[in-house]
Coordinates of C-alpha atoms and ligand atoms in Angstrom, one line a residue:
M86 CA -201.3 -69.1 -9.1
L87 CA -203.0 -71.8 -11.1
W88 CA -200.4 -74.3 -10.7
A89 CA -200.7 -74.0 -7.1
R90 CA -204.3 -74.7 -6.9
A91 CA -204.1 -77.6 -9.3
H92 CA -201.2 -79.0 -7.1
A93 CA -203.3 -78.4 -4.0
F94 CA -206.1 -80.3 -5.4
A95 CA -203.7 -83.3 -6.3
L96 CA -202.0 -83.2 -2.9
Q97 CA -205.5 -83.6 -1.1
L98 CA -206.1 -86.7 -3.0
S99 CA -203.2 -88.8 -1.2
A100 CA -200.6 -88.7 1.3
V101 CA -197.7 -86.5 0.1
H102 CA -193.8 -86.7 0.4
I103 CA -192.7 -83.5 1.8
L104 CA -188.9 -82.7 1.6
V105 CA -187.9 -80.9 4.7
L106 CA -184.6 -78.8 4.1
N107 CA -182.7 -76.8 6.7
V108 CA -179.7 -75.1 5.2
G109 CA -176.9 -73.6 7.1
S110 CA -173.5 -71.8 5.9
S111 CA -172.0 -75.0 4.7
S112 CA -174.4 -77.6 5.7
L113 CA -177.9 -79.0 4.8
K114 CA -180.0 -81.2 6.8
F115 CA -183.2 -82.9 5.3
Q116 CA -185.8 -85.3 5.9
L117 CA -188.6 -86.9 3.6
V118 CA -192.0 -87.1 5.5
D119 CA -195.1 -88.5 4.2
T120 CA -198.0 -87.1 5.6
D121 CA -201.6 -85.7 5.1
G122 CA -204.5 -84.6 7.1
D123 CA -205.4 -88.1 8.4
A124 CA -201.8 -88.8 9.2
I125 CA -201.5 -85.7 11.1
A126 CA -204.8 -86.1 13.2
A127 CA -203.5 -89.6 14.1
A128 CA -199.8 -88.8 14.5
R129 CA -199.0 -91.3 11.9
D130 CA -196.7 -89.3 9.6
R131 CA -194.2 -91.4 7.9
R132 CA -190.4 -90.6 8.1
L133 CA -188.9 -92.1 5.0
A134 CA -185.6 -90.7 5.0
R135 CA -183.2 -88.3 6.7
G136 CA -179.7 -86.9 6.7
Q137 CA -177.2 -84.1 6.3
I138 CA -174.3 -83.1 4.2
E139 CA -171.7 -81.1 6.2
R140 CA -168.6 -79.2 4.9
I141 CA -170.1 -78.3 1.5
G142 CA -167.6 -76.8 -0.7
G143 CA -164.9 -79.2 0.1
E144 CA -164.7 -82.8 1.0
A145 CA -168.2 -83.3 2.3
I146 CA -169.3 -85.6 5.3
I147 CA -172.6 -87.2 4.1
T148 CA -174.8 -88.9 6.7
L149 CA -177.8 -90.7 5.4
A150 CA -180.5 -93.2 6.7
A151 CA -183.6 -94.4 5.1
G152 CA -186.6 -95.3 6.9
T153 CA -185.7 -96.7 10.4
A154 CA -182.2 -98.2 9.1
P155 CA -179.2 -96.7 11.0
P156 CA -177.4 -93.8 9.4
T157 CA -174.3 -94.5 7.2
T158 CA -171.5 -92.0 6.6
S159 CA -169.3 -91.2 3.8
S160 CA -167.3 -88.5 2.3
E161 CA -166.7 -86.9 -1.0
P162 CA -166.3 -83.7 -2.7
I163 CA -169.3 -81.6 -3.1
A164 CA -168.9 -78.1 -4.7
D165 CA -172.0 -76.1 -3.6
L166 CA -175.5 -76.4 -2.4
A167 CA -176.9 -77.2 -5.7
G168 CA -174.8 -80.2 -5.8
A169 CA -175.8 -81.3 -2.3
V170 CA -179.5 -81.1 -3.2
S171 CA -178.7 -83.2 -6.4
Y172 CA -176.7 -85.6 -4.2
I173 CA -179.8 -86.1 -2.0
L174 CA -182.5 -86.4 -4.7
R175 CA -180.2 -89.0 -6.4
W176 CA -180.0 -91.0 -3.3
L177 CA -183.5 -90.9 -2.5
A178 CA -184.3 -92.5 -5.8
Q179 CA -182.1 -95.3 -5.3
A180 CA -183.6 -98.7 -3.9
R181 CA -181.1 -100.4 -1.3
D182 CA -180.9 -103.5 0.9
G183 CA -184.0 -104.8 -0.8
E184 CA -186.2 -101.9 0.2
P185 CA -188.0 -99.9 -2.4
A186 CA -186.4 -96.3 -2.9
P187 CA -188.1 -93.6 -1.0
I188 CA -189.1 -92.0 -4.3
T189 CA -189.1 -93.2 -7.7
R190 CA -189.2 -90.2 -9.6
L191 CA -188.7 -86.4 -8.6
A192 CA -192.3 -85.7 -9.2
D193 CA -193.1 -87.8 -6.2
I194 CA -192.0 -85.0 -4.0
G195 CA -195.2 -83.0 -3.6
A196 CA -193.6 -80.1 -1.7
V197 CA -190.5 -78.7 -0.1
G198 CA -190.7 -77.1 3.5
H199 CA -187.7 -74.9 4.4
R200 CA -186.7 -73.7 8.0
V201 CA -186.1 -70.0 7.6
V202 CA -184.6 -68.2 10.6
H203 CA -186.0 -64.9 10.2
G204 CA -189.3 -63.8 9.3
G205 CA -189.1 -60.4 10.7
E206 CA -192.5 -58.5 11.8
R207 CA -194.1 -59.5 8.3
F208 CA -194.2 -63.3 8.6
K209 CA -196.3 -64.6 11.2
A210 CA -197.1 -67.9 9.9
S211 CA -195.6 -70.5 7.5
T212 CA -196.1 -69.3 4.0
L213 CA -196.0 -70.3 0.2
V214 CA -193.0 -69.0 -1.4
T215 CA -194.1 -66.9 -4.2
D216 CA -191.9 -64.5 -6.4
E217 CA -193.3 -61.7 -4.2
V218 CA -192.6 -63.6 -0.8
R219 CA -189.1 -64.3 -2.0
R220 CA -188.3 -60.7 -2.6
K221 CA -189.7 -59.9 0.9
L222 CA -187.4 -62.6 2.3
E223 CA -184.5 -61.1 0.6
A224 CA -185.2 -57.7 2.1
L225 CA -185.0 -59.4 5.4
I226 CA -181.4 -60.7 4.9
D227 CA -180.3 -57.4 6.5
L228 CA -181.9 -58.4 9.8
A229 CA -180.3 -61.9 9.8
P230 CA -177.2 -62.0 7.4
L231 CA -175.9 -65.0 9.3
H232 CA -178.8 -67.1 8.5
N233 CA -181.6 -65.9 6.1
S234 CA -179.3 -65.7 2.9
H235 CA -178.4 -69.7 3.5
N236 CA -182.1 -70.4 3.8
L237 CA -183.0 -68.7 0.5
R238 CA -180.1 -70.2 -1.4
G239 CA -181.8 -73.4 -0.1
I240 CA -185.1 -72.4 -1.7
D241 CA -183.3 -71.5 -5.0
A242 CA -181.4 -74.7 -5.2
A243 CA -184.6 -76.7 -4.3
R244 CA -186.5 -74.9 -7.0
A245 CA -183.8 -75.4 -9.5
A246 CA -183.6 -79.0 -8.9
L247 CA -187.4 -79.6 -8.7
G248 CA -188.8 -77.1 -11.0
A249 CA -191.0 -74.2 -10.3
D250 CA -194.2 -76.3 -10.0
I251 CA -193.3 -77.9 -6.9
P252 CA -194.5 -75.6 -4.1
Q253 CA -192.0 -74.2 -1.5
V254 CA -193.0 -73.2 1.9
A255 CA -191.0 -71.2 4.5
V256 CA -191.5 -72.1 8.1
F257 CA -190.1 -69.3 10.3
D258 CA -188.3 -69.6 13.6
T259 CA -189.6 -66.4 14.6
A260 CA -193.3 -66.8 13.7
F261 CA -194.4 -68.4 17.0
H262 CA -193.3 -65.4 19.0
H263 CA -195.2 -62.8 16.8
S264 CA -197.6 -62.7 20.1
L265 CA -195.0 -61.4 22.1
P266 CA -196.5 -58.1 23.7
E267 CA -194.8 -54.8 23.1
H268 CA -193.5 -54.4 26.7
A269 CA -191.6 -58.0 26.1
Y270 CA -190.0 -57.3 22.6
L271 CA -189.0 -53.7 23.1
Y272 CA -185.6 -52.8 24.1
A273 CA -185.0 -49.7 26.2
L274 CA -183.2 -47.9 23.4
P275 CA -184.2 -44.7 21.6
Y276 CA -187.8 -45.7 20.2
Q277 CA -186.8 -44.7 16.6
L278 CA -184.3 -47.3 16.4
Y279 CA -187.3 -49.6 16.3
R280 CA -189.2 -47.6 14.0
R281 CA -186.5 -46.9 11.6
Y282 CA -184.8 -50.3 11.5
G283 CA -186.9 -52.8 13.6
V284 CA -184.4 -53.2 16.3
R285 CA -186.7 -55.2 18.7
R286 CA -186.5 -58.8 20.2
Y287 CA -187.9 -61.2 17.6
G288 CA -187.2 -64.6 19.5
F289 CA -186.1 -67.8 17.7
H290 CA -186.4 -71.4 18.1
G291 CA -190.2 -70.8 17.5
T292 CA -190.9 -74.1 15.7
S293 CA -189.4 -76.1 18.5
H294 CA -191.2 -74.2 21.2
R295 CA -194.5 -74.6 19.2
Y296 CA -194.0 -78.4 18.6
V297 CA -193.2 -79.0 22.3
A298 CA -196.3 -77.0 23.4
Y299 CA -198.3 -78.8 21.0
R300 CA -197.2 -82.3 22.3
Y301 CA -197.8 -81.0 25.9
R302 CA -201.3 -80.1 25.0
E303 CA -201.7 -83.8 23.7
L304 CA -199.9 -85.5 26.3
T305 CA -201.9 -83.4 29.1
G306 CA -205.3 -83.1 27.3
T307 CA -205.0 -79.4 27.8
P308 CA -207.0 -77.2 25.3
R309 CA -204.6 -74.8 23.6
E310 CA -206.0 -71.6 25.1
Q311 CA -205.2 -73.0 28.6
V312 CA -201.7 -73.9 28.1
K313 CA -199.5 -72.1 30.6
I314 CA -195.9 -73.6 30.5
V315 CA -192.3 -72.6 30.1
T316 CA -190.5 -74.4 27.4
L317 CA -186.7 -74.8 27.7
H318 CA -185.0 -75.7 24.4
L319 CA -181.5 -76.6 25.5
G320 CA -179.4 -77.6 22.7
N321 CA -176.2 -76.2 21.1
G322 CA -178.5 -73.2 20.7
A323 CA -180.6 -72.6 23.7
S324 CA -183.7 -70.6 24.6
A325 CA -186.5 -70.4 27.2
C326 CA -190.2 -69.4 26.1
A327 CA -193.1 -68.4 28.2
I328 CA -196.4 -69.5 26.9
V329 CA -199.6 -68.3 28.1
D330 CA -202.9 -69.1 26.8
G331 CA -201.2 -71.3 24.1
E332 CA -199.0 -68.2 22.8
S333 CA -195.6 -67.1 23.4
V334 CA -195.5 -64.1 25.6
D335 CA -191.7 -64.0 26.1
T336 CA -188.6 -65.8 25.0
S337 CA -185.0 -65.4 25.8
M338 CA -183.5 -64.8 22.3
G339 CA -183.8 -61.4 20.9
F340 CA -182.8 -59.3 17.7
T341 CA -180.6 -62.3 17.0
P342 CA -180.0 -65.7 18.6
L343 CA -177.3 -64.3 20.6
E344 CA -179.4 -63.0 23.7
G345 CA -180.6 -65.1 26.5
L346 CA -179.2 -68.2 27.8
V347 CA -175.6 -69.5 27.7
M348 CA -175.1 -71.7 24.8
G349 CA -172.5 -74.0 23.3
T350 CA -170.5 -71.1 21.7
R351 CA -172.8 -68.2 22.2
S352 CA -172.5 -66.0 25.4
G353 CA -176.1 -65.2 25.8
D354 CA -177.0 -62.0 28.1
L355 CA -174.1 -59.5 28.7
D356 CA -173.3 -56.0 29.4
P357 CA -173.0 -54.2 26.0
A358 CA -170.2 -51.9 27.4
I359 CA -168.1 -55.0 27.2
L360 CA -167.8 -54.7 23.6
D361 CA -166.2 -51.4 23.3
F362 CA -163.9 -52.2 26.5
V363 CA -162.7 -55.5 24.8
S364 CA -162.4 -54.0 21.5
V365 CA -159.9 -51.4 23.0
K366 CA -157.9 -53.9 25.2
E367 CA -157.8 -56.5 22.5
G368 CA -157.4 -54.4 19.4
L369 CA -160.4 -56.0 17.9
V370 CA -162.9 -54.5 15.5
L371 CA -166.5 -55.2 16.3
R372 CA -167.1 -57.9 13.6
D373 CA -164.4 -59.9 15.4
I374 CA -165.8 -59.3 18.7
E375 CA -169.3 -60.4 17.4
T376 CA -167.8 -63.6 16.1
M377 CA -166.4 -64.1 19.5
L378 CA -169.7 -63.6 21.1
N379 CA -171.2 -66.2 18.5
K380 CA -168.4 -68.7 18.1
Q381 CA -166.0 -68.6 21.0
S382 CA -168.0 -67.9 24.2
G383 CA -170.6 -69.8 26.1
L384 CA -169.8 -73.5 27.3
L385 CA -166.5 -73.3 25.0
G386 CA -165.2 -69.8 26.2
I387 CA -165.7 -70.6 29.9
S388 CA -164.3 -74.1 29.9
G389 CA -161.5 -73.5 27.2
L390 CA -162.4 -77.1 26.3
T391 CA -165.4 -77.6 24.3
A392 CA -169.0 -76.7 23.4
D393 CA -170.3 -80.0 24.0
M394 CA -172.3 -80.6 27.2
R395 CA -171.7 -84.3 27.4
E396 CA -167.9 -83.8 27.1
L397 CA -167.9 -81.2 29.7
L398 CA -170.0 -83.3 32.2
A399 CA -167.4 -86.1 31.8
E400 CA -164.5 -83.7 32.3
E401 CA -166.0 -82.5 35.6
K402 CA -166.7 -86.0 36.7
E403 CA -163.8 -88.0 35.6
N404 CA -160.9 -85.3 35.9
G405 CA -162.7 -82.7 38.4
D406 CA -161.8 -80.0 35.8
R407 CA -162.8 -76.7 37.5
R408 CA -163.6 -74.8 34.4
A409 CA -165.6 -77.4 33.0
R410 CA -167.8 -77.4 36.2
L411 CA -167.8 -73.6 36.0
A412 CA -169.2 -73.6 32.6
V413 CA -172.1 -76.1 33.4
D414 CA -172.6 -74.1 36.6
V415 CA -173.0 -70.9 34.8
F416 CA -175.2 -72.6 32.1
C417 CA -177.6 -74.0 34.6
Y418 CA -177.6 -70.9 36.9
R419 CA -178.8 -68.7 33.8
V420 CA -181.6 -71.2 33.0
K421 CA -182.7 -70.9 36.5
K422 CA -182.8 -67.1 36.5
Y423 CA -184.9 -67.3 33.3
L424 CA -187.3 -69.9 34.8
G425 CA -187.9 -67.4 37.9
A426 CA -188.2 -64.4 35.7
Y427 CA -190.8 -66.1 33.6
L428 CA -192.8 -67.7 36.4
A429 CA -193.0 -64.1 37.7
A430 CA -193.9 -62.5 34.5
M431 CA -196.8 -65.4 33.9
N432 CA -197.9 -65.2 37.4
G433 CA -196.9 -69.0 37.7
A434 CA -197.1 -71.7 35.3
D435 CA -198.5 -75.2 35.1
A436 CA -195.4 -77.1 33.7
I437 CA -192.0 -76.5 32.7
V438 CA -190.8 -78.8 29.8
F439 CA -187.3 -79.7 28.8
A440 CA -186.3 -80.2 24.9
G441 CA -183.2 -80.0 22.9
G442 CA -180.1 -82.4 23.0
I443 CA -179.3 -81.3 26.6
G444 CA -182.9 -81.1 27.9
E445 CA -183.8 -84.2 26.5
N446 CA -180.9 -86.2 27.3
S447 CA -179.4 -85.2 30.6
P448 CA -181.0 -85.7 33.9
E449 CA -178.1 -84.3 35.7
I450 CA -178.6 -80.9 33.9
R451 CA -182.3 -80.9 34.5
A452 CA -181.8 -81.7 38.1
R453 CA -179.0 -78.8 38.6
I454 CA -181.4 -76.3 36.9
C455 CA -184.2 -77.3 39.5
A456 CA -182.4 -77.7 42.5
N457 CA -183.6 -75.4 45.2
L458 CA -186.6 -74.1 43.3
D459 CA -189.0 -75.6 45.8
W460 CA -190.3 -72.3 46.7
L461 CA -191.5 -71.8 43.4
G462 CA -193.3 -75.2 43.3
I463 CA -190.7 -76.9 41.2
A464 CA -189.2 -80.3 42.4
I465 CA -187.8 -83.0 40.3
D466 CA -188.3 -87.0 41.2
E467 CA -184.6 -88.4 41.0
G468 CA -186.0 -91.9 39.6
K469 CA -188.3 -90.3 37.0
N470 CA -185.8 -87.9 36.0
A471 CA -183.2 -90.6 35.4
S472 CA -185.5 -92.8 33.3
A473 CA -186.6 -89.8 31.0
V474 CA -183.7 -89.8 28.6
G475 CA -184.5 -89.3 24.9
T476 CA -188.1 -90.1 25.5
E477 CA -191.3 -88.2 26.6
G478 CA -191.7 -88.5 30.3
R479 CA -193.0 -86.6 33.3
I480 CA -190.5 -86.1 35.9
D481 CA -191.9 -83.9 38.8
A482 CA -191.8 -85.2 42.3
D483 CA -195.1 -86.1 44.1
G484 CA -196.8 -82.9 45.5
A485 CA -194.9 -80.4 43.3
R486 CA -197.1 -77.5 42.3
V487 CA -195.5 -77.1 38.8
A488 CA -195.5 -80.2 36.7
A489 CA -192.0 -81.1 34.8
W490 CA -191.9 -82.9 31.6
V491 CA -189.3 -84.1 29.1
I492 CA -190.7 -83.7 25.6
P493 CA -188.2 -84.3 22.6
T494 CA -188.6 -81.7 20.0
D495 CA -189.4 -82.5 16.3
E496 CA -188.9 -79.3 14.3
E497 CA -188.8 -81.3 10.8
L498 CA -192.0 -82.9 11.6
L499 CA -193.8 -79.5 12.3
I500 CA -192.1 -78.3 9.2
A501 CA -193.6 -81.1 7.2
R502 CA -197.0 -80.6 8.5
D503 CA -197.2 -77.0 8.1
T504 CA -196.0 -77.3 4.5
W505 CA -198.7 -79.9 3.8
R506 CA -201.1 -77.4 5.4
V507 CA -200.2 -74.4 3.4
V508 CA -200.0 -76.1 0.0
T509 CA -203.4 -77.7 0.5
G510 CA -205.1 -74.8 2.1
A511 CA -205.9 -76.4 5.4
P512 CA -205.9 -74.1 8.4
L513 CA -202.7 -73.6 10.2
P514 CA -203.3 -74.4 13.9
Ligands
ADP286 P1 -178.5 -78.2 18.1 O1 -178.9 -77.1 18.7 O2 -177.3 -78.3 17.3 O3 -179.7 -79.0 17.3 P2 -178.7 -80.7 19.8 O4 -180.0 -80.1 20.2 O5 -178.5 -81.8 19.4 O6 -178.2 -79.3 19.3 O7 -178.0 -80.6 21.2 C1 -176.5 -80.7 21.4 C2 -176.2 -80.7 22.8 O8 -176.8 -81.6 23.5 C3 -174.5 -81.0 22.9 O9 -174.2 -80.2 23.9 C4 -174.6 -82.4 23.4 O10 -173.5 -82.6 24.2 C5 -175.6 -82.5 24.4 N1 -176.2 -83.8 24.7 C6 -176.7 -84.7 23.9 N2 -176.6 -86.0 24.6 C7 -176.4 -85.5 25.9 C8 -176.3 -86.2 27.2 N3 -176.7 -87.4 27.3 N4 -175.8 -85.6 28.2 C9 -175.6 -84.3 28.2 N5 -175.6 -83.6 27.0 C10 -176.0 -84.2 25.9

């Protein structure tokens, strides 16, 4: 660990470029963030570059943006993840439009922060990826085959490209939910399934819920241990989180991200007896049904049109499409039910917070979710709601007992900050 200590010392001396990587099955999203303790304290972290490469393995679509410049899109063949990482590193080292390159040499990257979907019960906070940690992450692939194997490939590709001396940090989607009490995470199944195989609710989107709770604290001047809110991350994936005393006490995603709210293509909650019924009727094996629940259900499944909320709202408005309206109604109704359930579980909350592509940008969906919740103390101000689009803002009506906020999420920023903290030995908040 000598290198890690020497590196930590060097990192404390100056602001550090942190490369944030989020690797999926055939895509890679990245950001380059310049940060250190002072920047974090003053919220003055600098975003030097961002982008994504999709359809890796074929003709890839490459979207890149340096600094505050608008993104450019191009396409070219990229064979694999290693090729995608090299492409990004080469691009980061190029000067363009009279601006200096975000990095002049690979060694300018002080550390890499990885989004890792599943940390199981073992990883309760962001962690330096040592050989031992890597082995433990590999063991977790069993729990999250759809995600963790890609995240691990990302760690390996970054290590191969940058060398073993650049520290890599894993930031887990599950970690924020490690505080769930037993009664919230246990399924009512034979207990030995939990003991033998870890069948329980883990929850995901933790980095987003944690970021949103942190910004809520900043915006309202609330000490962490007094934060009592429900956060709603509504994007392609969607989840709700009940936060009491600053900690996650319940969340809607479960053993996998499939449980809970209706999502772009995921069903969310359903009666498990449907699986066998559909398998017999449609002659499908379990794996096909799982694919159906993950990829062909949710907004897409109900509407038969699209998983994209913006398009559904347009179809509903412009063409009066019945199934588009139904998809939106089922989506909003499910969120409303979770909201009610969490307010009961928490004995009320001080605020609800909307985040994610839909939560941040759609006043209409926010209004539909919050309609007729005045008995619970929730009421939205139409004007404030309409003006909080893609920006932070408070949107509750005068006199509402429960505040309502829009807080755009920023998982990459939190990953960069955690990475800096882990490699410098600063305490994780
Ligand atoms: P991901 O979970 O993939 O990160 P996002 O958080 O970007 O997804 O959310 C994508 C969703 O947000 C899509 O359904 C998109 O239609 C929706 N969305 C974005 N802008 C708007 C808008 N103005 N009105 C309604 N929905 C929107």
